[in-house]
Every structure is written in C-alpha cells, then in structure tokens.
Short mmCIF file of C-alpha atoms in Angstrom, two decimals:
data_model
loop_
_atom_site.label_atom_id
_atom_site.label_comp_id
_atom_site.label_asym_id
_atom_site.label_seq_id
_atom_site.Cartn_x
_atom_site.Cartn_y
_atom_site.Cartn_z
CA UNK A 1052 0.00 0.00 0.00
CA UNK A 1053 1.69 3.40 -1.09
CA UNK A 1054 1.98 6.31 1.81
CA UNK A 1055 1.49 9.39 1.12
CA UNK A 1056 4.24 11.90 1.47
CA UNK A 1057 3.35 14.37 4.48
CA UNK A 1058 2.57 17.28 2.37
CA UNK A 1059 0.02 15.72 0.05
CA UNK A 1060 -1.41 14.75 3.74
CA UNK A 1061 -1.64 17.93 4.91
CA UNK A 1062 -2.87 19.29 1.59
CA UNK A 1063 -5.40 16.63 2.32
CA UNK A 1064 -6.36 17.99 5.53
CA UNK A 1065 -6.33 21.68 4.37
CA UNK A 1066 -8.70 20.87 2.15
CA UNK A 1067 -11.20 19.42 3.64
CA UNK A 1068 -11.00 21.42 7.07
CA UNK A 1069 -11.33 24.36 3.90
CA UNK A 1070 -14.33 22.66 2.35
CA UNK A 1071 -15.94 22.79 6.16
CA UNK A 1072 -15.62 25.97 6.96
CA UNK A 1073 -16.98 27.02 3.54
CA UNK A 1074 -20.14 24.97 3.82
CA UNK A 1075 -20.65 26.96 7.14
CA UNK A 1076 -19.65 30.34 6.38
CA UNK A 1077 -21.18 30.93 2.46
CA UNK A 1078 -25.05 31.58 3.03
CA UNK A 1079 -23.61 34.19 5.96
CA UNK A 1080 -20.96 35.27 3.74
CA UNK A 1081 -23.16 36.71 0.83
CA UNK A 1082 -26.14 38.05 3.80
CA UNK A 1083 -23.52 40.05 5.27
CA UNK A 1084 -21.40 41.35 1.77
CA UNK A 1085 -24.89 42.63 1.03
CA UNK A 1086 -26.19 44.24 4.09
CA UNK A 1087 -22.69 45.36 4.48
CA UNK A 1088 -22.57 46.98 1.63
CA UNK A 1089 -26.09 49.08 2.00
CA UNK A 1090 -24.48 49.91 5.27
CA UNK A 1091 -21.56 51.42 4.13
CA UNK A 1092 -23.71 53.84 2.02
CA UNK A 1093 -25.54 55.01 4.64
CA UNK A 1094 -24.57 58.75 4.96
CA UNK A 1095 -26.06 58.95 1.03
CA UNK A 1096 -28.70 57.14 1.67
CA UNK A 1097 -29.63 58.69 4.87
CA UNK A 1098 -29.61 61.85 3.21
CA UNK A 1099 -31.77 60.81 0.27
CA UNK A 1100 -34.36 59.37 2.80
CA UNK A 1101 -34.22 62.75 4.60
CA UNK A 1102 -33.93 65.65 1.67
CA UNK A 1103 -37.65 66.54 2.24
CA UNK A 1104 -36.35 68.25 5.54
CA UNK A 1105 -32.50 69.38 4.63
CA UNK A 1106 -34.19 71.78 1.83
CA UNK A 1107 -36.44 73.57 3.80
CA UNK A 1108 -36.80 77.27 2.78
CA UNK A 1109 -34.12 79.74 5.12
CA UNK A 1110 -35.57 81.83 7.14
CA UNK A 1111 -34.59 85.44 8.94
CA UNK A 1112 -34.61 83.99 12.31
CA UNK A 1113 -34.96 80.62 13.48
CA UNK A 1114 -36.49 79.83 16.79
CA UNK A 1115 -34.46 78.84 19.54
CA UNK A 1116 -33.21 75.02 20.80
CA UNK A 1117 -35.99 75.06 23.77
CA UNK A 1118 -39.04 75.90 21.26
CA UNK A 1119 -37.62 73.54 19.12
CA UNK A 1120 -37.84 70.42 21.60
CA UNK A 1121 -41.08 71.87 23.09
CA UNK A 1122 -42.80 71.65 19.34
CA UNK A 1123 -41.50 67.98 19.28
CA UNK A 1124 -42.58 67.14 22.94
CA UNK A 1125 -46.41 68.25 22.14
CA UNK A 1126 -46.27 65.96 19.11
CA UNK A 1127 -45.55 63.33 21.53
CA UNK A 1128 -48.06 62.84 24.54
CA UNK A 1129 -46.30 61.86 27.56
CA UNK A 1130 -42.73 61.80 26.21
CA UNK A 1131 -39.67 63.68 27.46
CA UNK A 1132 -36.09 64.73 25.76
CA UNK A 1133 -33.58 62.40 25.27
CA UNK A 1134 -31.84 64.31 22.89
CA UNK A 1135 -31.44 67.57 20.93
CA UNK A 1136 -29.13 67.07 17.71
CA UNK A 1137 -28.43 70.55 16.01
CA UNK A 1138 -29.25 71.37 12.53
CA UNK A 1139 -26.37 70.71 10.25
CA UNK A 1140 -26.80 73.51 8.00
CA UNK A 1141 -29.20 76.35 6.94
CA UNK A 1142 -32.56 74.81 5.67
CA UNK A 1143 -31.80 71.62 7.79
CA UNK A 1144 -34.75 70.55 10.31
CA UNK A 1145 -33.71 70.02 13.90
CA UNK A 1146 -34.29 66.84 15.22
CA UNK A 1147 -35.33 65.94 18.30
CA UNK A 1148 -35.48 62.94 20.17
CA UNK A 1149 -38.19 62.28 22.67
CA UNK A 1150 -38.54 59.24 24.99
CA UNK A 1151 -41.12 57.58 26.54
CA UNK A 1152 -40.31 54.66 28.77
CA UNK A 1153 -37.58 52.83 26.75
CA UNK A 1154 -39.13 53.86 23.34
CA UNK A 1155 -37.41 56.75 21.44
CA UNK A 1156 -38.87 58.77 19.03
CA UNK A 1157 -36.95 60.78 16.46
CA UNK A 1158 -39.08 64.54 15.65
CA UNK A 1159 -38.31 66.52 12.45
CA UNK A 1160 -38.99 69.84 13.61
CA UNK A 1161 -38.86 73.10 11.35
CA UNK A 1162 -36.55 75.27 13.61
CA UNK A 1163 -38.32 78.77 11.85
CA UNK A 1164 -41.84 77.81 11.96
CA UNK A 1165 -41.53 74.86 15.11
CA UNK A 1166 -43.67 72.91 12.21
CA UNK A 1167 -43.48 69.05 13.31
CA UNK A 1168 -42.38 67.95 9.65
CA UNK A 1169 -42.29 64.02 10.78
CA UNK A 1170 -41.93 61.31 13.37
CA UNK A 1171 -40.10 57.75 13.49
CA UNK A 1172 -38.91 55.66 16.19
CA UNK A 1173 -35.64 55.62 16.24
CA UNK A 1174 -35.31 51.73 15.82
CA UNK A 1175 -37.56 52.00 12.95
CA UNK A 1176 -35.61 53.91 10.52
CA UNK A 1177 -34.02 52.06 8.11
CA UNK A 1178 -30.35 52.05 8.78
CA UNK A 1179 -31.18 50.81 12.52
CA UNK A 1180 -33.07 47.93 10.60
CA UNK A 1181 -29.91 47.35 8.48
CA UNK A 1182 -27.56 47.11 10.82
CA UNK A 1183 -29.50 44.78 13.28
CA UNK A 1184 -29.77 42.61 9.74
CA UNK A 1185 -26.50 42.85 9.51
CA UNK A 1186 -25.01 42.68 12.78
CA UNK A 1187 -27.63 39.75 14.27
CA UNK A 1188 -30.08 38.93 11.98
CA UNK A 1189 -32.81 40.42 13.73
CA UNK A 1190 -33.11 37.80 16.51
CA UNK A 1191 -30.83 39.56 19.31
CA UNK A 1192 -28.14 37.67 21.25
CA UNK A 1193 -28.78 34.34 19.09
CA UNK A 1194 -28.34 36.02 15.67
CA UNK A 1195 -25.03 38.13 17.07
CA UNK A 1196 -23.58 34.51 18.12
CA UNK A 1197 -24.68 33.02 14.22
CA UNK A 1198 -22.94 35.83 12.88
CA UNK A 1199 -19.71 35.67 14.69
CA UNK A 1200 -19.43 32.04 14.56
CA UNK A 1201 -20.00 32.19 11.20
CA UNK A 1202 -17.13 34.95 10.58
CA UNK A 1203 -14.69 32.75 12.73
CA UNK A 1204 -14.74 29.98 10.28
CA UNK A 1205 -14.42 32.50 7.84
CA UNK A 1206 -11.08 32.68 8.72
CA UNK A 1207 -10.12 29.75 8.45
CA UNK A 1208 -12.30 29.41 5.45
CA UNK A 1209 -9.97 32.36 4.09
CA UNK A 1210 -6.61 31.16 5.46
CA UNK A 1211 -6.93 27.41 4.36
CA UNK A 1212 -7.64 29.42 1.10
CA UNK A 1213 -4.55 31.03 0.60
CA UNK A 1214 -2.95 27.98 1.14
CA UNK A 1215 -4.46 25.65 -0.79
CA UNK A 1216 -4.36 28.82 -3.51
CA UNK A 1217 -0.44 29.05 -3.08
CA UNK A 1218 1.11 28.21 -6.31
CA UNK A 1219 3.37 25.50 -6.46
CA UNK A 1220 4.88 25.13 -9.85
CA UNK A 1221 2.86 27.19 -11.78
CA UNK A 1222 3.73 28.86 -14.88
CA UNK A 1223 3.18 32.25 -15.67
CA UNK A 1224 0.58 34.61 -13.57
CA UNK A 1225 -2.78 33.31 -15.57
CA UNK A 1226 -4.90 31.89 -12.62
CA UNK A 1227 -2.87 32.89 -9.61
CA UNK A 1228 -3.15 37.11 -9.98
CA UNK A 1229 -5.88 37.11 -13.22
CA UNK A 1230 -8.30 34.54 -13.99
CA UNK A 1231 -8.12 32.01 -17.25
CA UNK A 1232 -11.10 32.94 -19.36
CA UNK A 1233 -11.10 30.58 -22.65
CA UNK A 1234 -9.57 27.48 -21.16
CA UNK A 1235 -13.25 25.46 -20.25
CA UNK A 1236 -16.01 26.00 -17.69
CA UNK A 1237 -13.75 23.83 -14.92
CA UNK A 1238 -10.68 26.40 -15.17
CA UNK A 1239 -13.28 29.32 -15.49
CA UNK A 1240 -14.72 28.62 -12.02
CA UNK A 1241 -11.58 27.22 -10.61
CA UNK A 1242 -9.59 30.50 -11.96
CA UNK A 1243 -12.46 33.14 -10.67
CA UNK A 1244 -12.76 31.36 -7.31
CA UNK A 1245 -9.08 31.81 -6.42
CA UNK A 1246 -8.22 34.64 -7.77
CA UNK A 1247 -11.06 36.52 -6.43
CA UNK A 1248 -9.92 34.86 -3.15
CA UNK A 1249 -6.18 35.80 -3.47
CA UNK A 1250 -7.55 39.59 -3.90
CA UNK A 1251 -10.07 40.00 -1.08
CA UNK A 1252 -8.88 38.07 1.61
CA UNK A 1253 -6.51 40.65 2.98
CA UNK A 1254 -9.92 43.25 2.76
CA UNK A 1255 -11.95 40.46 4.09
CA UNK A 1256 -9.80 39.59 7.21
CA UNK A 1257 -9.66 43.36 8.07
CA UNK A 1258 -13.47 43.58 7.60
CA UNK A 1259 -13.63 40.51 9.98
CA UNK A 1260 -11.56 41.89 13.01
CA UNK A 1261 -13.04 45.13 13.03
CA UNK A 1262 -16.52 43.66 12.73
CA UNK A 1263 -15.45 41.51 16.08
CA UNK A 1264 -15.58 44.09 18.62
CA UNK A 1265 -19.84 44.78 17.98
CA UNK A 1266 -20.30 40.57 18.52
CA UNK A 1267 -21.68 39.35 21.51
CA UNK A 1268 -19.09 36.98 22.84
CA UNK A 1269 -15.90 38.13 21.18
CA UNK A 1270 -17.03 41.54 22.65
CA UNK A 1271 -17.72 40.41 26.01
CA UNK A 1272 -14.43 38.55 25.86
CA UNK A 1273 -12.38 41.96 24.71
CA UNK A 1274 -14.11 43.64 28.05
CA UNK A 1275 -13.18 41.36 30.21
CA UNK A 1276 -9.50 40.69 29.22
CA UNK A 1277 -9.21 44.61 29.14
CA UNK A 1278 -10.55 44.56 32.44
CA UNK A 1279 -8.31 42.26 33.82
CA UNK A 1280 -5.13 43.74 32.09
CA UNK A 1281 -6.30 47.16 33.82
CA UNK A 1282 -6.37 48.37 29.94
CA UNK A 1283 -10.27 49.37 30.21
CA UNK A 1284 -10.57 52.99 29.33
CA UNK A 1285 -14.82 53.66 30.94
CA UNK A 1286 -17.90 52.57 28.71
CA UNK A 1287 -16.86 52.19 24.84
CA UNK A 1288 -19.02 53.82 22.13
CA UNK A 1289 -19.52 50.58 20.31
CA UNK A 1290 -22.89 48.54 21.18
CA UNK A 1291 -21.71 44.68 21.92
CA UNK A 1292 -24.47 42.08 20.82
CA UNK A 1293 -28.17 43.57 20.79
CA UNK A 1294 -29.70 45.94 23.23
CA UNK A 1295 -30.02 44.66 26.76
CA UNK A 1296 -33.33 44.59 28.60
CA UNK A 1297 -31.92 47.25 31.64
CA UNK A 1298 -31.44 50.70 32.27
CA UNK A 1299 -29.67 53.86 33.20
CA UNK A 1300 -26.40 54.42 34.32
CA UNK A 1301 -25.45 54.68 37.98
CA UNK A 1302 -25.68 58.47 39.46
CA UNK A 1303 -22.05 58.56 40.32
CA UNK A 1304 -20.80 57.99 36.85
CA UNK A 1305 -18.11 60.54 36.11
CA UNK A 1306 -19.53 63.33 34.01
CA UNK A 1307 -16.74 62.64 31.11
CA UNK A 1308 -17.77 59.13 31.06
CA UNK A 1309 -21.27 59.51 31.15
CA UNK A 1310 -21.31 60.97 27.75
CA UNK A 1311 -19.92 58.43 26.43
CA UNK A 1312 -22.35 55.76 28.28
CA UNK A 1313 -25.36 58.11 27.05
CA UNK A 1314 -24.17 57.75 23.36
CA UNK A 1315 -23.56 54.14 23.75
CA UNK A 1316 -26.92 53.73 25.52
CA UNK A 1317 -28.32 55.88 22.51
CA UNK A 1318 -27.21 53.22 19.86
CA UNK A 1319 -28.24 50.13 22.02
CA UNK A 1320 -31.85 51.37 21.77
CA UNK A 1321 -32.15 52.14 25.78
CA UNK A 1322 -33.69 55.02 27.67
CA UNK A 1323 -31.72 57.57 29.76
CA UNK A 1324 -33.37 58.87 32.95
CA UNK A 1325 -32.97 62.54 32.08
CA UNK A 1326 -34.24 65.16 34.31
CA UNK A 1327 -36.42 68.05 33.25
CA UNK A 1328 -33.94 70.65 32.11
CA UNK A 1329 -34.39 74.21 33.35
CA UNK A 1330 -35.65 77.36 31.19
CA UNK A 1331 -32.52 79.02 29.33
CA UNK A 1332 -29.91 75.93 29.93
CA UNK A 1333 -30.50 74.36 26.33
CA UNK A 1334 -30.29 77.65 24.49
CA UNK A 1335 -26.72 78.53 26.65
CA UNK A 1336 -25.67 75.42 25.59
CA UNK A 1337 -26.42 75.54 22.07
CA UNK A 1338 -24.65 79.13 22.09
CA UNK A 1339 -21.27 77.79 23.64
CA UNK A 1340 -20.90 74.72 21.32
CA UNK A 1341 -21.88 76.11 18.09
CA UNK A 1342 -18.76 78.04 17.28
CA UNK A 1343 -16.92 75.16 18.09
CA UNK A 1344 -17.36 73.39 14.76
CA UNK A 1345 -17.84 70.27 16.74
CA UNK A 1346 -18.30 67.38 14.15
CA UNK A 1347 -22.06 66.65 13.04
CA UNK A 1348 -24.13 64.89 14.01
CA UNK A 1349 -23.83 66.82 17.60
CA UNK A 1350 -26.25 65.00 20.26
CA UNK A 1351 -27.48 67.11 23.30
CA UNK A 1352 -28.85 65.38 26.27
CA UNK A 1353 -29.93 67.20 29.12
CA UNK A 1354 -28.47 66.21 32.55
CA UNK A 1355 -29.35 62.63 33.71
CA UNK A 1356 -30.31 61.87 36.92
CA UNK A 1357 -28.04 62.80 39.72
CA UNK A 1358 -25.62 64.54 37.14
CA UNK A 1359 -25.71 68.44 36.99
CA UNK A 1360 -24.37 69.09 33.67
CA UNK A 1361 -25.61 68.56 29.84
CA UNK A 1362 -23.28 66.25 27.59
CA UNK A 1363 -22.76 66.80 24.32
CA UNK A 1364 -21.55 64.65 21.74
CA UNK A 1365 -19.89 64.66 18.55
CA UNK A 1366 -21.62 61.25 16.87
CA UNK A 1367 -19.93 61.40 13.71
CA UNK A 1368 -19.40 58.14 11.51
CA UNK A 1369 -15.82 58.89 10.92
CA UNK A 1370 -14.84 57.70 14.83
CA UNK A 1371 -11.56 59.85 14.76
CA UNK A 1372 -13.08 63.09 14.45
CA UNK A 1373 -15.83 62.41 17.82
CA UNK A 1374 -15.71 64.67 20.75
CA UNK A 1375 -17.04 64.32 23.98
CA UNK A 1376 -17.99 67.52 25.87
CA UNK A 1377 -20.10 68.24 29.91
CA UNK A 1378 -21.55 71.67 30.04
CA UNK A 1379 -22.61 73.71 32.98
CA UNK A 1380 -26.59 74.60 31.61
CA UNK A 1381 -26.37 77.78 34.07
CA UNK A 1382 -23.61 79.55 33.06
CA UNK A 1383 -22.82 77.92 29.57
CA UNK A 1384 -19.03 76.64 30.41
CA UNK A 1385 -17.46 73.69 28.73
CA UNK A 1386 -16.74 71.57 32.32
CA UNK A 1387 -14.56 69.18 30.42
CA UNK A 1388 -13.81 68.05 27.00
CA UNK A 1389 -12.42 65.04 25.88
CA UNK A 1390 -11.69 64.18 22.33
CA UNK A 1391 -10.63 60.71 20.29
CA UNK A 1392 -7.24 60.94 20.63
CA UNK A 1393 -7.63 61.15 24.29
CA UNK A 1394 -9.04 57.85 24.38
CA UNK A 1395 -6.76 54.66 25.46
CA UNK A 1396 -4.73 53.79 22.32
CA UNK A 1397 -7.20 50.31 22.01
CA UNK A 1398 -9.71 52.26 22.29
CA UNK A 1399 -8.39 54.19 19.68
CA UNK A 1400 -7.55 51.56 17.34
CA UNK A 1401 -10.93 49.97 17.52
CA UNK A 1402 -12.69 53.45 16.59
CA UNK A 1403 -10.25 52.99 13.74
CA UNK A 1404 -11.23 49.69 12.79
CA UNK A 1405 -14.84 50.36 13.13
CA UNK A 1406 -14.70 53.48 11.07
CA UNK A 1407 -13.28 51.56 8.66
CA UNK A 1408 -15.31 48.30 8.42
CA UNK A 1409 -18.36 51.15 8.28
CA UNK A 1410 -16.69 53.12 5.16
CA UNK A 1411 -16.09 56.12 6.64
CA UNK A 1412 -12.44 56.74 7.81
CA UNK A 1413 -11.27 58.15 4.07
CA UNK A 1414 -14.22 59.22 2.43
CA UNK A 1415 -15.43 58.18 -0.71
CA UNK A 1416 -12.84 55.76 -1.15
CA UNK A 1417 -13.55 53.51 1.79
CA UNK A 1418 -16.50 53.08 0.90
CA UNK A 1419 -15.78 51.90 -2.64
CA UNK A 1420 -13.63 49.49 -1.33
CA UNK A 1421 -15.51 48.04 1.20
CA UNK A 1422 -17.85 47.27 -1.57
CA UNK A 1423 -15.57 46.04 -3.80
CA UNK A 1424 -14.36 43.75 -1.34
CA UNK A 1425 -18.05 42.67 -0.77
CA UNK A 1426 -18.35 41.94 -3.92
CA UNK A 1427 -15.51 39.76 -4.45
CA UNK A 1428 -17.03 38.17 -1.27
CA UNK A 1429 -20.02 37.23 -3.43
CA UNK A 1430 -17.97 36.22 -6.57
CA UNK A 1431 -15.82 33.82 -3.60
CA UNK A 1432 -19.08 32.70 -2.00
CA UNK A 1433 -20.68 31.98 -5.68
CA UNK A 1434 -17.86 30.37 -7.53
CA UNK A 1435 -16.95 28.05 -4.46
CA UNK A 1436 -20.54 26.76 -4.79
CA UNK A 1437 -20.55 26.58 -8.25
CA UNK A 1438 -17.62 24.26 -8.09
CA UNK A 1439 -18.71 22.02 -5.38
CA UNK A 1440 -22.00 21.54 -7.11
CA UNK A 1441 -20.56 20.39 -10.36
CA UNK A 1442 -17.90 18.24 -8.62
CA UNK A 1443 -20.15 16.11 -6.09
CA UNK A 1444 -20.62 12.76 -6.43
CA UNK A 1445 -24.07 11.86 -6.75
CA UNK A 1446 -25.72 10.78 -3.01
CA UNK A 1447 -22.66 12.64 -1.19
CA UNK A 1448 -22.13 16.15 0.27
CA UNK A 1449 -18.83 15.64 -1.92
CA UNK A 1450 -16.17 16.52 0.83
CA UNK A 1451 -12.82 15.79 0.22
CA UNK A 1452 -12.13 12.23 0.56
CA UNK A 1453 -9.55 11.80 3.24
CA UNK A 1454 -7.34 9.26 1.04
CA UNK A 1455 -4.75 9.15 4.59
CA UNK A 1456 -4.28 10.16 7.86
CA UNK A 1457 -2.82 13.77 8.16
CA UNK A 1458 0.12 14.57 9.83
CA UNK A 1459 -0.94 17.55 12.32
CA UNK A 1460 2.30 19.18 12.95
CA UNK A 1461 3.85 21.54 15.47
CA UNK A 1462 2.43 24.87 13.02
CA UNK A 1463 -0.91 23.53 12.19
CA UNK A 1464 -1.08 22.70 16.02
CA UNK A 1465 -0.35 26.34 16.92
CA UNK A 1466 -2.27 28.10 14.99
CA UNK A 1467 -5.55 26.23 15.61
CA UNK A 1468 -4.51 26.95 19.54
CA UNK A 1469 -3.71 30.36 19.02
CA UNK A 1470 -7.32 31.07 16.67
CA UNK A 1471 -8.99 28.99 19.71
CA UNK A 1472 -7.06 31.38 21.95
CA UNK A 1473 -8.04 34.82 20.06
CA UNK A 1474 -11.49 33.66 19.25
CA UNK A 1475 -13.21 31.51 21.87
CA UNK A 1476 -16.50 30.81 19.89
CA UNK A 1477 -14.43 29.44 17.22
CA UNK A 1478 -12.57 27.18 19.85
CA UNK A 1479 -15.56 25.76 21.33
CA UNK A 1480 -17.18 25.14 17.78
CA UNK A 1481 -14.19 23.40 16.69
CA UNK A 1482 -14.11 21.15 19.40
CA UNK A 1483 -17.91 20.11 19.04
CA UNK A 1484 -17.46 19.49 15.74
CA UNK A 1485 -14.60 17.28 16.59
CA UNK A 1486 -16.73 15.55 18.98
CA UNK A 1487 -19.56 15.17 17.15
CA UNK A 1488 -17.58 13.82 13.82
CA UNK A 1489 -15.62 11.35 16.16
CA UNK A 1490 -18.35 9.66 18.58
CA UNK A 1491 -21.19 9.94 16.15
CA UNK A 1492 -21.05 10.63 13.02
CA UNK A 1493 -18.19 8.00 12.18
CA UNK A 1494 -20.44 5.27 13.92
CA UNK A 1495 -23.75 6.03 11.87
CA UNK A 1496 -22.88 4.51 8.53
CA UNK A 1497 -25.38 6.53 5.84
CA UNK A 1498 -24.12 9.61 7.69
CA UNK A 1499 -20.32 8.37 7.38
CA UNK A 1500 -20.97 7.48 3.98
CA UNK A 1501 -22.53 10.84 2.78
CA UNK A 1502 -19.92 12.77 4.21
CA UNK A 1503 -16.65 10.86 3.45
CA UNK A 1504 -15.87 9.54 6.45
CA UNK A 1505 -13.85 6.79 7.34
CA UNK A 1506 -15.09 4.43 10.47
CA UNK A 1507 -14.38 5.05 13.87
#
C-alpha cells in the first residue's frame, strides 16, 4: 500500500477542514457582503431618505433650541427629551429625540416655523433595521452569536484558502493574480474562485476583526481581558451584541464618562433617565458649542439623573473626528472636553477599525472598497458553490475524501490553539465538531458514507 508523502497529507487535511468551513460560512458570507454593503452607504442614503427636511426654505430667524424640543414634545403625549441634535446647515430641520419609557422617538422639527415635519422611532428607521440585519439577523443575542461564529470559520475558510491557492509550480501569472477565461467552464470557475480569493482576503480579514468588537461573545471577551489587564478605558461607544433589557447608568458615573455611556446607551436602543432641564440651559448650551465646529451629528442630552451638567456629543461616523464635551446649563461653560485621541490607544484603534469596516475613515474611497471587497465576497461565496455543485458525487455532500491520515504538525497545532485562543467561539465550535464527527457521526454509517468519512 503506497503512503502518502506528508505534504500531500496535509494538503489533504487543508482541504477538507477548507471545504468545512466554507459549507458553514457561504449563506452568511453573501447576507452580510450585502447588508454590508447598503451599510456602508448610509450617509447617502440617509440623506436621500431625509432631503424633504434638509431643503427647507431659510428663514430670517430661526427659533431657539428650547421651542424647538417643546414643538417635538407636544407631538408626543407623555414623552420627554432624550436628545437635541443641532441642525447641520441652513434649511436643515432640527431633530429631536423624545422618549417615553424605553421607546425613542426621532421629531423633524422646522426650527423657523416649530412645524413638526415628521416622526419615526428611532429603531424604525431604516439604517437601525440594516444594521440589526447585519449585525444579528434580527433575533438579538442568538443572531449576534450566528454571525460571529459564522465569521470565525471565515477565517479559516480564508486562510486554508490562501494555502491551498499558493502556487506551487505554476507557470506564468494566468490563474494565480488574473483569472483564465477561454480554457473550459472547470478552469473558469476554478480561476475566478481563487483569484477573487487571493484579492479579497486581505480586505476580508480586516473587515472581519473590526466587525469583532460589535459581537456578543468576542465583545464580552475583549471587556473582560481589558478589564483584567487594567487596559479598560470607561464605557466604549460601540454597542456589543443587541440591546439589553436594563437601564440607566449609575448616578455617580463621572460626568466625562457619562457621555460616552449616554451615546452608547443611545445606539443600544435604551432610555436615559434625564431630568427636566431648566428654562434658558438648552439655548446657553447651544450658544457655547456652536462656534466650536464640533463634528455633526452633535447630540445634546440634558443632565441625567443625579448629574448636573448637559453632555454633548460629537456622533460622527468617521470615529476619529468624535468629541465628547459636559456643560454647565447655568452659566454655559465647557466643564470638560475630551476628544478621540484622548481615548486609550485600544480604544483608539478599535474606533479605527470600526470606522473603517463602516466606510467612513477616508471618504469616498472607503467606501468603494468596502464594496468592492463585498463583492468579491459574493464572486468567492458563488464560484466556491458553483464548483462544489458540479464536482459532487451523486448521493454525497462531496467533501474531500480523506485518502490518509494527516500529519498535524507543530504549526498547524499552533495556529488552531492560538485562533482557539483569540477567538473563543471558534474554539468551542471546533471542538464540538470534533466531537460530534468522532463519537457519532463515524459510527452512523449513511451519515459516514454521505460525508466521506472513514469508520471510527
């Protein structure tokens, strides 16, 4: 009986551990390129969705900040500010949002005539219902754990890619940098598959890291490694997994922190006890932070519960340009300030990832390429499929036969421990399916059969 040499067994093993992860990760891999992809429009197509009130007719005079949210708060019975966000420009509507209980309601007021020009809750507009498609599928916790499992093995779906891509031998640079378009349907696929793979998957591991941080357990882990490694910098401006059911933050939050909790708590969906704020306070504010060309969208929320200052906050998509600001409502003075680059240096770097993953740390630009690299996601996700459905046996799931026993050596060995290590979801699933392949699926013999699978 001939042995294989150890490299065809570990090309072996590549291979099928690649075919795996692929079988997992393509449904999730197209749902997220696309909902991805309308998210990294979303300052145009916010825009679009709101030119009705962003072209209103200039006026004179516009009414102050405390008309403004009183207008709003009689189109809502019962409801109370949350926030105040300040017209970006001349002809823009203010917009105010108004809680009641734990729903928010976003109110387009017309800051010249205090004309209530439209009403949404704020997890009803349509970027809020894209990125809870996105981010976990519209089921909470559950879907945020689906999606990050999913993007796990997408690493290694990418990895084993590259190196069962690698050329070895090849001549010339047709189907390793540019695919082979005359040479048969095989080569076609085979070409567009790994070429489009060699291309994205330095995009596509960058969109995958700085997508970690919003998951529910690989965000909960990054707290609580932070917080034992004394690296934890107060409440992060990223929301991790969907909204939780609770509440407001403590009274003796620090007021520089409790801006950034508010505009945490304001993206997680959750109401802010706010107290009534006094006659003048909102206008003063208004006043002292407009000539400081703070960086729209600026948020206003009056002073929460045991707290005796307003916070404002910069809430800008591009992370690096945010600000966070307490104000004394009585006399109008900035009582601290603290901007992005005051932030702990992880901190820092994951407001650059994010902005980045989102499409809005360099403009234009970003944004094309996150959707290039979405769609060479797609053209992966397709043309993988494509050639596993023409190469299947008939009656199997057409996994890679595992002709011998592969050698798991010292580096395959350490880097399964050290993805286990950086991404415990991925650890635990690769242990069940270990488990399960081992102690049942090898003993049930139409199950061992369709997949491959040699007897226990």
């Amino acid at each position: 009986m001939s042995v294989k040499p150890p490299g065809t067994r570990w090309y072996n093993a590549v291979w099928r551990w690649h075919f795996y992860a692929a079988l997992l990760c393509v449904p999730f891999v197209i749902w997220l390129a696309l909902t991805g992809t309308i998210y990294t429009w979303k300052p145009q197509i916010e825009a679009w969705i709101d030119r009705p009130y962003d072209t209103l007719a200039t006026a004179a005079t516009n009414r102050g900040a405390e008309a403004q949210v009183a207008a709003a708060l009689a189109a809502v019975p019962g409801a109370r500010l949350h926030k105040y966000e300040l017209p970006d420009g001349p002809g823009h509507a203010a917009r105010v949002i108004v809680s009641t209980g734990k729903v928010q309601t976003r109110v387009y007021v017309d800051p010249a005539s205090l004309r209530v020009l439209k009403r949404v809750g704020e997890e009803e507009r349509f970027m809020r219902y894209i990125f809870r498609l996105h981010g976990e599928l519209m089921v909470g916790n559950p879907g945020s754990y689906l999606v990050e499992l999913a993007a796990c093995w997408a690493i290694v779906m990418i990895l084993t890619g590259l190196y069962l891509w690698w050329p070895r031998g090849a001549i010339g640079l047709g189907g390793v940098l540019y695919p082979r378009l005359r040479q048969g349907r095989r080569l076609f696929w085979r070409d567009i598959h790994a070429v489009s793979g060699l291309w994205v998957s330095l995009l596509a591991l960058g969109l995958i890291t700085t997508g970690l941080p919003w998951a529910k357990a690989w965000g909960g882990y990054f707290k609580e490694v932070r917080a034992v490694t004394g690296t934890a910098d107060g409440p992060v401006d990223w929301p991790t997994g969907a909204a939780p059911a609770a509440s407001a933050p403590s009274a003796v939050t620090p007021p520089g922190e409790r801006a950034m909790l508010d505009e945490h708590a304001e993206h997680m969906g959750m109401s802010m006890a706010h107290l009534a704020p006094r006659a003048g306070d909102l206008d003063r504010v208004v006043r002292t932070i407009a000539p400081l060309h703070i960086a729209p969208p600026v948020l206003i929320a009056p002073p929460a519960a045991g707290a005796q200052v307003w916070t404002v906050t910069s809430d800008a998509d591009n992370r690096p340009l945010r600000t966070q600001l307490t104000v004394d409502g009585r006399s109008g003075a900035v009582v601290s300030r603290r901007d992005f680059d005051q932030r702990h240096w992880i901190d820092r770097a994951v407001g650059y990832g994010i902005a980045a993953h989102e499409g809005a740390l360099f403009g234009i630009a970003n944004q094309l390429l996150g959707t290039l690299a979405a769609l060479l996601l797609v053209t992966l996700a397709v043309s993988g499929t494509v050639l596993w459905w023409r190469r299947r046996p008939v009656g199997l799931i057409g996994a890679p036969i595992p002709l011998s026993r592969p050698r798991f050596g010292a580096v395959l060995i350490g880097v399964v421990l050290l993805l286990g290590l950086l991404l415990p979801l991925f650890g635990a699933s690769l242990i069940a399916v270990l488990l399960i392949e081992r102690l049942a699926l090898r003993r049930i013999a139409p199950a061992r059969h369709w997949l491959g699978l040699r007897a226990a």
